[in-house]
Each structure stands twice: as structure tokens, then as C-alpha cells.
Amino acid sequence: MQIEDKTNISSFENLKDVNKQAEVKRKQLESSKVKTNKTTNVNNSDKVDISQDAYKTNEMVNTLKEMPDIRYDKVDALKRDIDSGNYNVEGKMVADKIMKDISEGKY
């Protein structure tokens, strides 16, 4: 008497592969759901604290914005000195300052 093996081993192997692939996809879906839930759970009570240094800096910036670009008191004093002949500048000092500014890349 001969017993025929009616089970196909290769079909069982294919079934195992399909089950493994399904398990991998299920884990991927679960992990993406966890990530999605983490990003959607947003705390709606966000709070920002500003330091005292930041307040002081802001006050200084606002004070500077209120100041004029031209300090007319200094301009007027220089005009008076020039007109009266009391304003003397050495040419060498001017040339040295120009050369220094050029070497520092200001011009």
C-alpha cells in the first residue's frame, strides 16, 4: 500500500511568507498611527516667557528709533566753530582716518 502525500509543502511555505508580509505591514501601520497620534496631540496652552534683558533691549531699541538720525545739536556746534575759525583739523589726521577706514573695508 502506498500513501500519497496530498499536502503541498511549497504552498505552506508561500502561506508563511504571506503571513510574514502581513505582519510587517500591520506593524508599519501601527507605528504610523502612533506617530500620527503623537503629532495630533498638541498642547493648546503654549506659553512664552520673555526675560528682563529682552524687555530692556526692546526699550533701548524703541528709544533709538525715536532719536533723529542727525544730531542737530552737534551739527550746529560744528558750524559755529567753523564759522568762527575755532575748528581746526590736521590734514594728516583726516588722511590717517581715511586710510584706516579703507584698510578695515569700510569704503
GROMACS .gro file of C-alpha atoms in nm:
model
  107
    1MET     CA    1   0.000   0.000   0.000
    2GLN     CA    2   0.130   0.342  -0.091
    3ILE     CA    3   0.033   0.660   0.096
    4GLU     CA    4   0.011   0.964  -0.118
    5ASP     CA    5   0.113   1.292   0.036
    6LYS     CA    6  -0.162   1.527  -0.071
    7THR     CA    7  -0.016   1.824   0.114
    8ASN     CA    8   0.188   2.053  -0.096
    9ILE     CA    9   0.483   2.177   0.113
   10SER     CA   10   0.552   2.467  -0.118
   11SER     CA   11   0.202   2.606  -0.064
   12PHE     CA   12   0.264   2.603   0.313
   13GLU     CA   13   0.588   2.794   0.260
   14ASN     CA   14   0.405   3.050   0.047
   15LEU     CA   15   0.143   3.088   0.318
   16LYS     CA   16   0.416   3.153   0.576
   17ASP     CA   17   0.565   3.425   0.351
   18VAL     CA   18   0.225   3.588   0.308
   19ASN     CA   19   0.170   3.583   0.685
   20LYS     CA   20   0.513   3.740   0.746
   21GLN     CA   21   0.442   4.015   0.493
   22ALA     CA   22   0.103   4.082   0.652
   23GLU     CA   23   0.263   4.106   0.997
   24VAL     CA   24   0.524   4.353   0.872
   25LYS     CA   25   0.253   4.572   0.713
   26ARG     CA   26   0.043   4.558   1.031
   27LYS     CA   27   0.341   4.675   1.240
   28GLN     CA   28   0.413   4.956   0.994
   29LEU     CA   29   0.052   5.074   1.013
   30GLU     CA   30   0.054   5.061   1.392
   31SER     CA   31   0.376   5.257   1.410
   32SER     CA   32   0.243   5.523   1.171
   33LYS     CA   33  -0.076   5.550   1.381
   34VAL     CA   34   0.133   5.608   1.693
   35LYS     CA   35   0.334   5.877   1.514
   36THR     CA   36   0.014   6.042   1.389
   37ASN     CA   37  -0.140   6.040   1.735
   38LYS     CA   38   0.175   6.190   1.884
   39THR     CA   39   0.172   6.478   1.637
   40THR     CA   40  -0.201   6.547   1.669
   41ASN     CA   41  -0.199   6.563   2.049
   42VAL     CA   42  -0.096   6.928   2.067
   43ASN     CA   43  -0.094   7.114   2.392
   44ASN     CA   44  -0.311   7.420   2.337
   45SER     CA   45  -0.163   7.609   2.631
   46ASP     CA   46   0.168   7.717   2.480
   47LYS     CA   47   0.346   7.985   2.678
   48VAL     CA   48   0.635   8.219   2.603
   49ASP     CA   49   0.840   8.384   2.874
   50ILE     CA   50   1.047   8.690   2.787
   51SER     CA   51   1.342   8.774   3.008
   52GLN     CA   52   1.405   9.109   3.169
   53ASP     CA   53   1.706   9.153   2.940
   54ALA     CA   54   1.477   9.121   2.638
   55TYR     CA   55   1.243   9.388   2.780
   56LYS     CA   56   1.537   9.622   2.841
   57THR     CA   57   1.673   9.559   2.492
   58ASN     CA   58   1.332   9.632   2.343
   59GLU     CA   59   1.311   9.959   2.539
   60MET     CA   60   1.656  10.065   2.414
   61VAL     CA   61   1.565   9.983   2.054
   62ASN     CA   62   1.247  10.188   2.083
   63THR     CA   63   1.443  10.479   2.234
   64LEU     CA   64   1.693  10.466   1.948
   65LYS     CA   65   1.409  10.460   1.694
   66GLU     CA   66   1.272  10.780   1.845
   67MET     CA   67   1.607  10.958   1.816
   68PRO     CA   68   1.671  11.154   1.499
   69ASP     CA   69   1.928  11.025   1.251
   70ILE     CA   70   2.106  11.362   1.255
   71ARG     CA   71   2.216  11.510   1.585
   72TYR     CA   72   2.144  11.872   1.504
   73ASP     CA   73   2.297  11.998   1.830
   74LYS     CA   74   2.638  11.861   1.725
   75VAL     CA   75   2.600  11.983   1.367
   76ASP     CA   76   2.514  12.334   1.489
   77ALA     CA   77   2.812  12.337   1.729
   78LEU     CA   78   3.048  12.235   1.446
   79LYS     CA   79   2.903  12.502   1.215
   80ARG     CA   80   2.960  12.766   1.481
   81ASP     CA   81   3.322  12.652   1.534
   82ILE     CA   82   3.392  12.653   1.159
   83ASP     CA   83   3.231  12.995   1.108
   84SER     CA   84   3.424  13.144   1.400
   85GLY     CA   85   3.754  12.987   1.288
   86ASN     CA   86   3.788  12.775   1.600
   87TYR     CA   87   3.758  12.443   1.419
   88ASN     CA   88   4.098  12.320   1.318
   89VAL     CA   89   4.166  11.974   1.182
   90GLU     CA   90   4.507  11.849   1.083
   91GLY     CA   91   4.515  11.709   0.731
   92LYS     CA   92   4.731  11.419   0.848
   93MET     CA   93   4.464  11.311   1.098
   94VAL     CA   94   4.200  11.313   0.824
   95ALA     CA   95   4.423  11.116   0.588
   96ASP     CA   96   4.509  10.862   0.862
   97LYS     CA   97   4.142  10.812   0.941
   98ILE     CA   98   4.056  10.763   0.572
   99MET     CA   99   4.335  10.509   0.529
  100LYS     CA  100   4.230  10.323   0.844
  101ASP     CA  101   3.867  10.303   0.726
  102ILE     CA  102   3.977  10.178   0.383
  103SER     CA  103   4.201   9.911   0.535
  104GLU     CA  104   3.910   9.794   0.755
  105GLY     CA  105   3.688   9.762   0.448
  106LYS     CA  106   3.453  10.045   0.538
  107TYR     CA  107   3.490  10.201   0.194
   0.00000   0.00000   0.00000
